[in-house]
mmCIF file of C-alpha atoms in Angstrom:
data_model
loop_
_atom_site.group_PDB
_atom_site.id
_atom_site.type_symbol
_atom_site.label_atom_id
_atom_site.label_comp_id
_atom_site.label_asym_id
_atom_site.label_seq_id
_atom_site.Cartn_x
_atom_site.Cartn_y
_atom_site.Cartn_z
ATOM 1 C CA MET A 148 90.499 -4.180 43.113
ATOM 2 C CA HIS A 149 92.496 -6.491 40.844
ATOM 3 C CA ASP A 150 96.237 -6.997 41.111
ATOM 4 C CA LEU A 151 96.956 -6.389 37.438
ATOM 5 C CA LYS A 152 95.227 -4.983 34.358
ATOM 6 C CA VAL A 153 96.617 -5.790 30.900
ATOM 7 C CA CYS A 154 95.728 -3.047 28.424
ATOM 8 C CA TYR A 155 95.606 -4.022 24.755
ATOM 9 C CA ASP A 156 94.808 -2.005 21.654
ATOM 10 C CA ALA A 157 91.498 -3.434 20.454
ATOM 11 C CA GLU A 158 92.941 -3.927 16.959
ATOM 12 C CA ARG A 159 95.405 -6.431 18.455
ATOM 13 C CA GLY A 160 93.609 -7.399 21.639
ATOM 14 C CA ALA A 161 92.316 -10.581 23.215
ATOM 15 C CA ALA A 162 89.108 -10.654 21.144
ATOM 16 C CA ARG A 163 91.055 -10.424 17.874
ATOM 17 C CA TRP A 164 93.483 -13.025 19.182
ATOM 18 C CA ALA A 165 90.628 -15.473 19.707
ATOM 19 C CA GLU A 166 89.336 -14.715 16.214
ATOM 20 C CA ALA A 167 92.714 -15.683 14.745
ATOM 21 C CA GLY A 168 92.025 -19.254 15.715
ATOM 22 C CA SER A 169 88.294 -19.128 15.090
ATOM 23 C CA THR A 170 88.404 -21.299 11.961
ATOM 24 C CA ASP A 171 89.599 -24.309 13.928
ATOM 25 C CA GLY A 172 89.492 -23.109 17.533
ATOM 26 C CA LEU A 173 93.279 -23.171 17.832
ATOM 27 C CA ALA A 174 95.523 -20.266 18.864
ATOM 28 C CA PRO A 175 98.596 -19.938 21.078
ATOM 29 C CA ASP A 176 97.691 -19.036 24.667
ATOM 30 C CA LEU A 177 94.442 -17.188 25.461
ATOM 31 C CA TRP A 178 95.637 -13.569 25.197
ATOM 32 C CA PRO A 179 98.306 -11.939 23.042
ATOM 33 C CA TYR A 180 101.845 -12.595 24.275
ATOM 34 C CA GLY A 181 100.507 -15.175 26.744
ATOM 35 C CA LEU A 182 99.841 -12.570 29.436
ATOM 36 C CA ASN A 183 96.883 -14.634 30.640
ATOM 37 C CA ARG A 184 99.517 -16.833 32.311
ATOM 38 C CA PHE A 185 99.840 -14.343 35.162
ATOM 39 C CA ALA A 186 96.769 -16.115 36.538
ATOM 40 C CA ASP A 187 98.777 -19.334 36.848
ATOM 41 C CA LEU A 188 101.046 -17.466 39.285
ATOM 42 C CA GLY A 189 98.136 -16.537 41.554
ATOM 43 C CA VAL A 190 97.942 -12.973 40.203
ATOM 44 C CA ASP A 191 94.400 -11.580 39.954
ATOM 45 C CA VAL A 192 94.676 -10.371 36.345
ATOM 46 C CA VAL A 193 92.104 -8.872 33.968
ATOM 47 C CA HIS A 194 92.403 -7.412 30.484
ATOM 48 C CA VAL A 195 90.800 -4.596 28.509
ATOM 49 C CA ASP A 196 90.753 -4.131 24.725
ATOM 50 C CA ASN A 197 90.869 -0.377 24.161
ATOM 51 C CA PRO A 198 89.518 1.149 20.933
ATOM 52 C CA PRO A 199 91.465 4.038 19.352
ATOM 53 C CA LEU A 200 91.506 7.372 21.139
ATOM 54 C CA THR A 201 88.916 9.874 19.976
ATOM 55 C CA THR A 202 90.123 13.223 18.678
ATOM 56 C CA SER A 203 89.123 14.956 21.918
ATOM 57 C CA GLU A 204 90.897 12.307 24.008
ATOM 58 C CA ALA A 205 94.074 12.626 21.935
ATOM 59 C CA LEU A 206 94.024 16.419 22.316
ATOM 60 C CA ARG A 207 93.387 16.133 26.050
ATOM 61 C CA GLN A 208 96.337 13.783 26.430
ATOM 62 C CA LEU A 209 98.566 16.063 24.368
ATOM 63 C CA ILE A 210 97.656 19.164 26.406
ATOM 64 C CA SER A 211 97.669 17.413 29.791
ATOM 65 C CA PRO A 212 99.776 14.228 29.678
ATOM 66 C CA SER A 213 98.692 13.121 33.158
ATOM 67 C CA ALA A 214 94.986 13.478 32.321
ATOM 68 C CA ARG A 215 92.721 10.523 32.923
ATOM 69 C CA ARG A 216 89.099 10.076 31.975
ATOM 70 C CA PRO A 217 86.978 10.200 35.173
ATOM 71 C CA GLY A 218 86.158 6.714 36.384
ATOM 72 C CA GLY A 219 88.647 5.021 34.105
ATOM 73 C CA ALA A 220 87.743 2.709 31.255
ATOM 74 C CA GLY A 221 87.358 -0.619 32.962
ATOM 75 C CA PRO A 222 88.076 -2.596 36.124
ATOM 76 C CA GLU A 223 90.372 -1.016 38.670
ATOM 77 C CA ALA A 224 93.774 -2.551 39.401
ATOM 78 C CA ARG A 225 96.839 -1.809 41.470
ATOM 79 C CA VAL A 226 99.082 -2.124 38.399
ATOM 80 C CA SER A 227 98.377 -1.492 34.710
ATOM 81 C CA ILE A 228 100.615 -2.688 31.886
ATOM 82 C CA ALA A 229 100.754 -2.402 28.104
ATOM 83 C CA TRP A 230 102.907 -4.449 25.766
ATOM 84 C CA ASP A 231 104.188 -1.525 23.699
ATOM 85 C CA GLU A 232 104.301 2.252 23.382
ATOM 86 C CA GLY A 233 101.121 2.480 21.306
ATOM 87 C CA ALA A 234 98.930 0.569 23.760
ATOM 88 C CA ALA A 235 100.519 2.569 26.601
ATOM 89 C CA LYS A 236 99.089 5.804 25.178
ATOM 90 C CA ARG A 237 95.570 4.475 25.680
ATOM 91 C CA LEU A 238 96.522 3.070 29.091
ATOM 92 C CA LEU A 239 97.618 6.496 30.324
ATOM 93 C CA LEU A 240 94.339 8.170 29.468
ATOM 94 C CA ARG A 241 91.869 5.384 30.235
ATOM 95 C CA ASP A 242 93.475 2.829 32.542
ATOM 96 C CA ARG A 243 96.058 4.589 34.678
ATOM 97 C CA SER A 244 96.641 2.800 37.985
ATOM 98 C CA GLU A 245 98.791 3.453 41.030
ATOM 99 C CA ARG A 246 101.680 1.948 39.068
ATOM 100 C CA ASN A 247 102.001 1.754 35.287
ATOM 101 C CA HIS A 248 104.538 -0.148 33.198
ATOM 102 C CA CYS A 249 104.979 -1.018 29.540
ATOM 103 C CA GLY A 250 107.292 -2.558 27.010
ATOM 104 C CA ALA A 251 109.543 -0.376 24.861
ATOM 105 C CA ILE A 252 109.515 -2.098 21.494
ATOM 106 C CA TRP A 253 109.744 0.445 18.703
ATOM 107 C CA VAL A 254 111.190 3.680 20.071
ATOM 108 C CA ASN A 255 114.870 2.743 19.630
ATOM 109 C CA ASP A 256 114.336 2.136 15.935
ATOM 110 C CA MET A 257 112.171 5.240 15.587
ATOM 111 C CA THR A 258 115.199 7.326 16.533
ATOM 112 C CA LYS A 259 117.027 5.922 13.481
ATOM 113 C CA ARG A 260 114.349 7.269 11.125
ATOM 114 C CA THR A 261 113.362 10.786 10.196
ATOM 115 C CA ASP A 262 110.152 11.024 12.213
ATOM 116 C CA PRO A 263 110.983 13.146 15.294
ATOM 117 C CA PRO A 264 107.288 13.775 16.169
ATOM 118 C CA LEU A 265 106.732 10.019 16.592
ATOM 119 C CA VAL A 266 109.881 9.719 18.704
ATOM 120 C CA TRP A 267 108.796 12.651 20.856
ATOM 121 C CA ASP A 268 105.343 11.134 21.339
ATOM 122 C CA ALA A 269 106.698 7.692 22.257
ATOM 123 C CA LYS A 270 109.263 9.205 24.631
ATOM 124 C CA ARG A 271 106.542 11.325 26.288
ATOM 125 C CA VAL A 272 104.521 8.160 26.933
ATOM 126 C CA LEU A 273 107.469 6.138 28.226
ATOM 127 C CA MET A 274 108.669 8.894 30.568
ATOM 128 C CA GLN A 275 105.361 8.608 32.453
ATOM 129 C CA MET A 276 105.887 4.912 33.205
ATOM 130 C CA ASP A 277 107.117 3.643 36.569
ATOM 131 C CA SER A 278 109.377 1.352 34.555
ATOM 132 C CA VAL A 279 109.695 -0.111 31.076
ATOM 133 C CA TRP A 280 110.890 -3.488 29.884
ATOM 134 C CA CYS A 281 112.588 -4.454 26.635
ATOM 135 C CA LEU A 282 113.109 -7.775 24.882
ATOM 136 C CA SER A 283 116.901 -7.927 24.718
ATOM 137 C CA ARG A 284 119.888 -6.783 26.709
ATOM 138 C CA ALA A 285 121.074 -4.802 23.680
ATOM 139 C CA GLN A 286 118.143 -2.412 24.071
ATOM 140 C CA VAL A 287 118.837 -1.492 27.697
ATOM 141 C CA GLY A 288 121.652 1.028 27.162
ATOM 142 C CA PRO A 289 119.978 2.991 24.346
ATOM 143 C CA LEU A 290 116.725 3.136 26.331
ATOM 144 C CA GLU A 291 118.431 4.326 29.504
ATOM 145 C CA GLU A 292 120.053 7.096 27.469
ATOM 146 C CA LEU A 293 116.744 8.051 25.850
ATOM 147 C CA LEU A 294 114.689 7.848 29.075
ATOM 148 C CA PRO A 295 116.771 9.363 31.893
ATOM 149 C CA GLY A 296 115.425 8.422 35.306
ATOM 150 C CA VAL A 297 113.160 5.605 34.063
ATOM 151 C CA ARG A 298 114.060 2.080 35.156
ATOM 152 C CA VAL A 299 114.656 -0.282 32.217
ATOM 153 C CA ASP A 300 114.525 -4.055 32.671
ATOM 154 C CA PRO A 301 115.423 -6.708 30.072
ATOM 155 C CA LEU A 302 112.796 -9.415 29.590
ATOM 156 C CA LEU A 303 113.286 -12.503 27.462
ATOM 157 C CA PHE A 304 110.345 -13.151 25.158
ATOM 158 C CA GLY A 305 108.412 -16.413 25.306
ATOM 159 C CA ILE A 306 105.967 -18.455 23.230
ATOM 160 C CA ASP A 307 103.385 -21.148 23.880
ATOM 161 C CA ALA A 308 105.580 -24.244 23.640
ATOM 162 C CA ASP A 309 102.549 -26.522 23.973
ATOM 163 C CA PHE A 310 100.907 -25.009 20.913
ATOM 164 C CA PHE A 311 104.152 -25.371 18.923
ATOM 165 C CA PRO A 312 105.068 -29.025 19.631
ATOM 166 C CA ALA A 313 108.278 -30.698 18.522
ATOM 167 C CA ARG A 314 107.982 -32.546 15.225
ATOM 168 C CA ASP A 315 110.371 -35.113 13.790
ATOM 169 C CA HIS A 316 112.623 -33.632 11.142
ATOM 170 C CA PRO A 317 110.934 -34.280 7.793
ATOM 171 C CA GLY A 318 114.026 -34.623 5.640
ATOM 172 C CA GLY A 319 113.255 -33.245 2.205
ATOM 173 C CA GLN A 320 114.288 -29.829 0.916
ATOM 174 C CA THR A 321 111.542 -27.396 1.867
ATOM 175 C CA VAL A 322 112.672 -23.999 3.128
ATOM 176 C CA CYS A 323 110.250 -21.581 4.779
ATOM 177 C CA SER A 324 110.285 -17.970 5.909
ATOM 178 C CA PHE A 325 107.651 -15.983 7.794
ATOM 179 C CA GLY A 326 107.197 -12.319 8.681
ATOM 180 C CA GLY A 327 106.741 -8.959 7.045
ATOM 181 C CA ASP A 328 107.541 -6.132 9.450
ATOM 182 C CA ARG A 329 109.372 -3.073 8.164
ATOM 183 C CA HIS A 330 112.764 -4.487 9.205
ATOM 184 C CA ARG A 331 112.537 -7.698 7.195
ATOM 185 C CA ASP A 332 114.992 -7.878 4.292
ATOM 186 C CA PRO A 333 113.279 -9.590 1.341
ATOM 187 C CA ASP A 334 116.008 -8.637 -1.149
ATOM 188 C CA THR A 335 118.652 -10.584 0.741
ATOM 189 C CA LEU A 336 116.208 -13.444 1.329
ATOM 190 C CA PHE A 337 115.282 -13.781 -2.345
ATOM 191 C CA ALA A 338 118.901 -13.528 -3.490
ATOM 192 C CA ALA A 339 119.927 -16.229 -0.998
ATOM 193 C CA LEU A 340 117.113 -18.575 -1.961
ATOM 194 C CA HIS A 341 117.956 -18.080 -5.640
ATOM 195 C CA ARG A 342 121.480 -19.303 -4.855
ATOM 196 C CA VAL A 343 120.037 -22.344 -3.082
ATOM 197 C CA ARG A 344 117.722 -23.025 -6.008
ATOM 198 C CA GLU A 345 120.642 -23.086 -8.436
ATOM 199 C CA THR A 346 122.401 -25.866 -6.503
ATOM 200 C CA HIS A 347 119.277 -27.642 -5.228
ATOM 201 C CA PRO A 348 116.781 -27.661 -8.109
ATOM 202 C CA HIS A 349 114.357 -29.889 -6.198
ATOM 203 C CA ALA A 350 114.126 -27.528 -3.221
ATOM 204 C CA ALA A 351 110.776 -25.891 -2.421
ATOM 205 C CA PHE A 352 110.399 -22.422 -0.941
ATOM 206 C CA ASP A 353 107.406 -21.353 1.191
ATOM 207 C CA VAL A 354 107.717 -17.636 1.892
ATOM 208 C CA GLN A 355 105.484 -15.081 3.567
ATOM 209 C CA SER A 356 106.506 -11.584 2.490
ATOM 210 C CA THR A 357 105.081 -8.118 1.948
ATOM 211 C CA SER A 358 107.481 -7.506 -0.954
ATOM 212 C CA PRO A 359 105.642 -6.224 -4.056
ATOM 213 C CA THR A 360 107.960 -8.219 -6.350
ATOM 214 C CA PRO A 361 108.447 -11.767 -5.026
ATOM 215 C CA PRO A 362 110.049 -14.257 -7.458
ATOM 216 C CA ASP A 363 107.575 -16.442 -9.329
ATOM 217 C CA TRP A 364 109.465 -19.647 -8.453
ATOM 218 C CA LEU A 365 108.545 -19.585 -4.756
ATOM 219 C CA THR A 366 105.223 -20.285 -3.054
ATOM 220 C CA LEU A 367 103.965 -17.022 -1.582
ATOM 221 C CA LEU A 368 102.194 -17.730 1.693
ATOM 222 C CA PRO A 369 99.106 -15.678 2.636
ATOM 223 C CA ARG A 370 98.204 -14.615 6.144
ATOM 224 C CA MET A 371 97.505 -17.909 7.866
ATOM 225 C CA SER A 372 95.758 -19.256 10.929
ATOM 226 C CA PRO A 373 98.102 -20.426 13.693
ATOM 227 C CA SER A 374 97.401 -24.049 12.794
ATOM 228 C CA GLY A 375 98.314 -23.267 9.181
ATOM 229 C CA VAL A 376 101.645 -21.889 10.331
ATOM 230 C CA LEU A 377 102.213 -25.116 12.264
ATOM 231 C CA GLU A 378 101.731 -27.145 9.093
ATOM 232 C CA VAL A 379 104.335 -25.095 7.240
ATOM 233 C CA TYR A 380 106.912 -25.536 10.014
ATOM 234 C CA ALA A 381 106.186 -29.278 10.099
ATOM 235 C CA ARG A 382 107.038 -29.795 6.427
ATOM 236 C CA SER A 383 110.076 -27.511 6.431
ATOM 237 C CA ALA A 384 113.676 -28.642 6.790
ATOM 238 C CA VAL A 385 114.970 -25.191 7.770
ATOM 239 C CA VAL A 386 113.487 -21.786 8.650
ATOM 240 C CA VAL A 387 115.082 -18.557 7.384
ATOM 241 C CA VAL A 388 114.682 -14.985 8.636
ATOM 242 C CA THR A 389 116.575 -12.063 7.083
ATOM 243 C CA THR A 390 116.351 -8.589 8.593
ATOM 244 C CA ARG A 391 117.757 -5.122 8.123
ATOM 245 C CA PRO A 392 119.625 -3.526 11.064
ATOM 246 C CA ASN A 393 117.237 -2.982 13.969
ATOM 247 C CA LEU A 394 117.124 -2.930 17.763
ATOM 248 C CA HIS A 395 113.755 -4.572 18.443
ATOM 249 C CA VAL A 396 115.053 -8.070 17.578
ATOM 250 C CA SER A 397 112.903 -8.464 14.477
ATOM 251 C CA GLY A 398 112.320 -12.140 13.714
ATOM 252 C CA MET A 399 112.677 -13.532 17.221
ATOM 253 C CA THR A 400 109.074 -14.807 17.321
ATOM 254 C CA VAL A 401 109.530 -16.840 14.136
ATOM 255 C CA ALA A 402 112.878 -18.082 15.437
ATOM 256 C CA LEU A 403 111.334 -19.314 18.698
ATOM 257 C CA GLU A 404 108.361 -20.931 16.956
ATOM 258 C CA ALA A 405 110.727 -22.747 14.588
ATOM 259 C CA MET A 406 112.947 -23.849 17.464
ATOM 260 C CA ALA A 407 109.916 -25.100 19.413
ATOM 261 C CA THR A 408 108.894 -27.162 16.392
ATOM 262 C CA GLY A 409 112.386 -28.644 16.192
ATOM 263 C CA ARG A 410 113.626 -26.774 13.140
ATOM 264 C CA PRO A 411 117.051 -25.148 12.732
ATOM 265 C CA VAL A 412 117.010 -21.397 12.146
ATOM 266 C CA VAL A 413 119.116 -19.312 9.783
ATOM 267 C CA ILE A 414 118.760 -15.712 10.943
ATOM 268 C CA THR A 415 120.398 -12.306 10.605
ATOM 269 C CA ASP A 416 122.744 -11.180 13.363
ATOM 270 C CA SER A 417 120.995 -8.128 14.840
ATOM 271 C CA PRO A 418 121.685 -6.678 18.306
ATOM 272 C CA GLY A 419 120.048 -8.899 20.909
ATOM 273 C CA MET A 420 119.545 -11.915 18.641
ATOM 274 C CA ASP A 421 122.192 -13.822 20.599
ATOM 275 C CA ASP A 422 119.746 -13.741 23.533
ATOM 276 C CA TYR A 423 117.542 -16.087 21.499
ATOM 277 C CA VAL A 424 119.433 -18.077 18.842
ATOM 278 C CA GLN A 425 122.706 -19.790 19.739
ATOM 279 C CA ASP A 426 124.925 -19.879 16.674
ATOM 280 C CA GLY A 427 126.034 -23.430 15.935
ATOM 281 C CA VAL A 428 123.674 -24.847 18.567
ATOM 282 C CA SER A 429 120.071 -24.075 17.617
ATOM 283 C CA GLY A 430 120.766 -22.443 14.282
ATOM 284 C CA THR A 431 123.135 -20.305 12.258
ATOM 285 C CA VAL A 432 123.475 -16.546 12.701
ATOM 286 C CA VAL A 433 124.606 -14.701 9.560
ATOM 287 C CA PRO A 434 125.786 -11.131 8.822
ATOM 288 C CA SER A 435 123.232 -8.576 7.736
ATOM 289 C CA GLY A 436 122.764 -8.356 3.976
ATOM 290 C CA ASP A 437 125.012 -11.340 3.208
ATOM 291 C CA ASP A 438 122.951 -13.500 0.849
ATOM 292 C CA ALA A 439 125.902 -15.819 0.198
ATOM 293 C CA ALA A 440 126.196 -16.588 3.923
ATOM 294 C CA VAL A 441 122.439 -17.198 4.162
ATOM 295 C CA ALA A 442 122.556 -19.553 1.175
ATOM 296 C CA ALA A 443 125.559 -21.431 2.561
ATOM 297 C CA ALA A 444 123.829 -21.963 5.918
ATOM 298 C CA VAL A 445 120.585 -23.142 4.305
ATOM 299 C CA THR A 446 122.490 -25.470 1.980
ATOM 300 C CA ARG A 447 124.402 -26.958 4.886
ATOM 301 C CA TYR A 448 121.153 -27.953 6.609
ATOM 302 C CA LEU A 449 119.598 -29.317 3.420
ATOM 303 C CA ASP A 450 122.700 -31.431 2.740
ATOM 304 C CA ASP A 451 123.016 -32.662 6.327
ATOM 305 C CA PRO A 452 119.602 -33.655 7.733
ATOM 306 C CA ALA A 453 121.270 -35.132 10.825
ATOM 307 C CA LEU A 454 122.778 -31.733 11.677
ATOM 308 C CA ALA A 455 119.443 -30.027 10.987
ATOM 309 C CA ALA A 456 117.675 -32.466 13.312
ATOM 310 C CA GLU A 457 120.322 -32.005 16.019
ATOM 311 C CA HIS A 458 120.060 -28.206 15.960
ATOM 312 C CA GLY A 459 116.285 -28.553 15.926
ATOM 313 C CA ARG A 460 116.342 -30.700 19.061
ATOM 314 C CA ASN A 461 118.695 -28.227 20.741
ATOM 315 C CA GLY A 462 116.297 -25.407 19.890
ATOM 316 C CA ARG A 463 113.354 -27.288 21.342
ATOM 317 C CA ARG A 464 115.212 -27.828 24.608
ATOM 318 C CA LEU A 465 116.085 -24.121 24.786
ATOM 319 C CA VAL A 466 112.469 -23.115 24.269
ATOM 320 C CA GLU A 467 111.248 -25.526 26.944
ATOM 321 C CA SER A 468 113.829 -24.319 29.469
ATOM 322 C CA THR A 469 113.927 -20.596 28.733
ATOM 323 C CA PHE A 470 111.506 -19.230 26.138
ATOM 324 C CA THR A 471 107.964 -20.022 27.293
ATOM 325 C CA THR A 472 105.195 -17.545 28.043
ATOM 326 C CA ALA A 473 104.917 -19.084 31.531
ATOM 327 C CA ARG A 474 108.559 -18.246 32.263
ATOM 328 C CA MET A 475 108.186 -14.788 30.684
ATOM 329 C CA CYS A 476 105.191 -13.941 32.892
ATOM 330 C CA ALA A 477 107.000 -15.186 35.988
ATOM 331 C CA ASP A 478 109.943 -12.902 35.177
ATOM 332 C CA LEU A 479 107.641 -9.985 34.405
ATOM 333 C CA ALA A 480 105.766 -10.539 37.673
ATOM 334 C CA GLY A 481 109.096 -10.077 39.436
ATOM 335 C CA ILE A 482 109.800 -6.888 37.509
ATOM 336 C CA LEU A 483 106.347 -5.567 38.434
ATOM 337 C CA GLY A 484 106.678 -6.543 42.090
ATOM 338 C CA LEU A 485 103.818 -9.052 41.858
ATOM 339 C CA ASP A 486 105.779 -12.180 42.742
#
């Protein structure tokens, strides 16, 4: 029996992760979120990529939440984990172990929207866990209120700092932005970059966005391989992330990748973001929806390359000391009692 089984949704599992770097053989870590690094700690870890539940499985789980398919769906382990609430649903039916844990990523923000069935379903899943973890201290209180009796542990996120190496600051006036989850704020981003464009006519803007109406004066980035993302960070002077109010710390992955590369970050102040970006040290944290503040912060870095390089170096040091997948797995091993 293995020590630990990591349960992924097949749509976002280890096989798909490898495919993301298939064009050039490059991808961060071996598994999503770097959970392969448990092996470096001496933990006997395996993973499964679970396809979607069939209709009969979903009904069985709904009628009998503690149901499990006879024989399980893969190798046996003392502990099973899933990164988020969705993957945990499949874990409970197919991969339940003696102890089961998962991350709570989306449920806090679900409660802010008008979809009570989704909240009920996520809460039902989380209440069956031996414990849950979350990616900022700001999430702990709301989760403890939502999940009475379930232990909630904060866990700082990490990235593959070797894959995202420090690069010398390029100078120049290229600004980039990545990400398109539902809590990104393209309206504020575009308004801010328009302000920058008016005062810096030679600036270039590389932006990845799901907005249906991006301005025609920016370069709209497609979905890119990890090595393609690296190239964009390398040529950028500053990285910008604007978000709407949320509790899952939207944008933290981009922030950490930028910091690892040695780029200053301009990012919206959402609950928990201060766990990741130190205002005035590794970047600038701005109020939600304030395009003037975003533009002022970006302009400051474009006009002062020495400051941009200094904050970039500070960010790199923070990633190396605190925000690696190796450190994250070591902390999570402690939470799971595997250390």
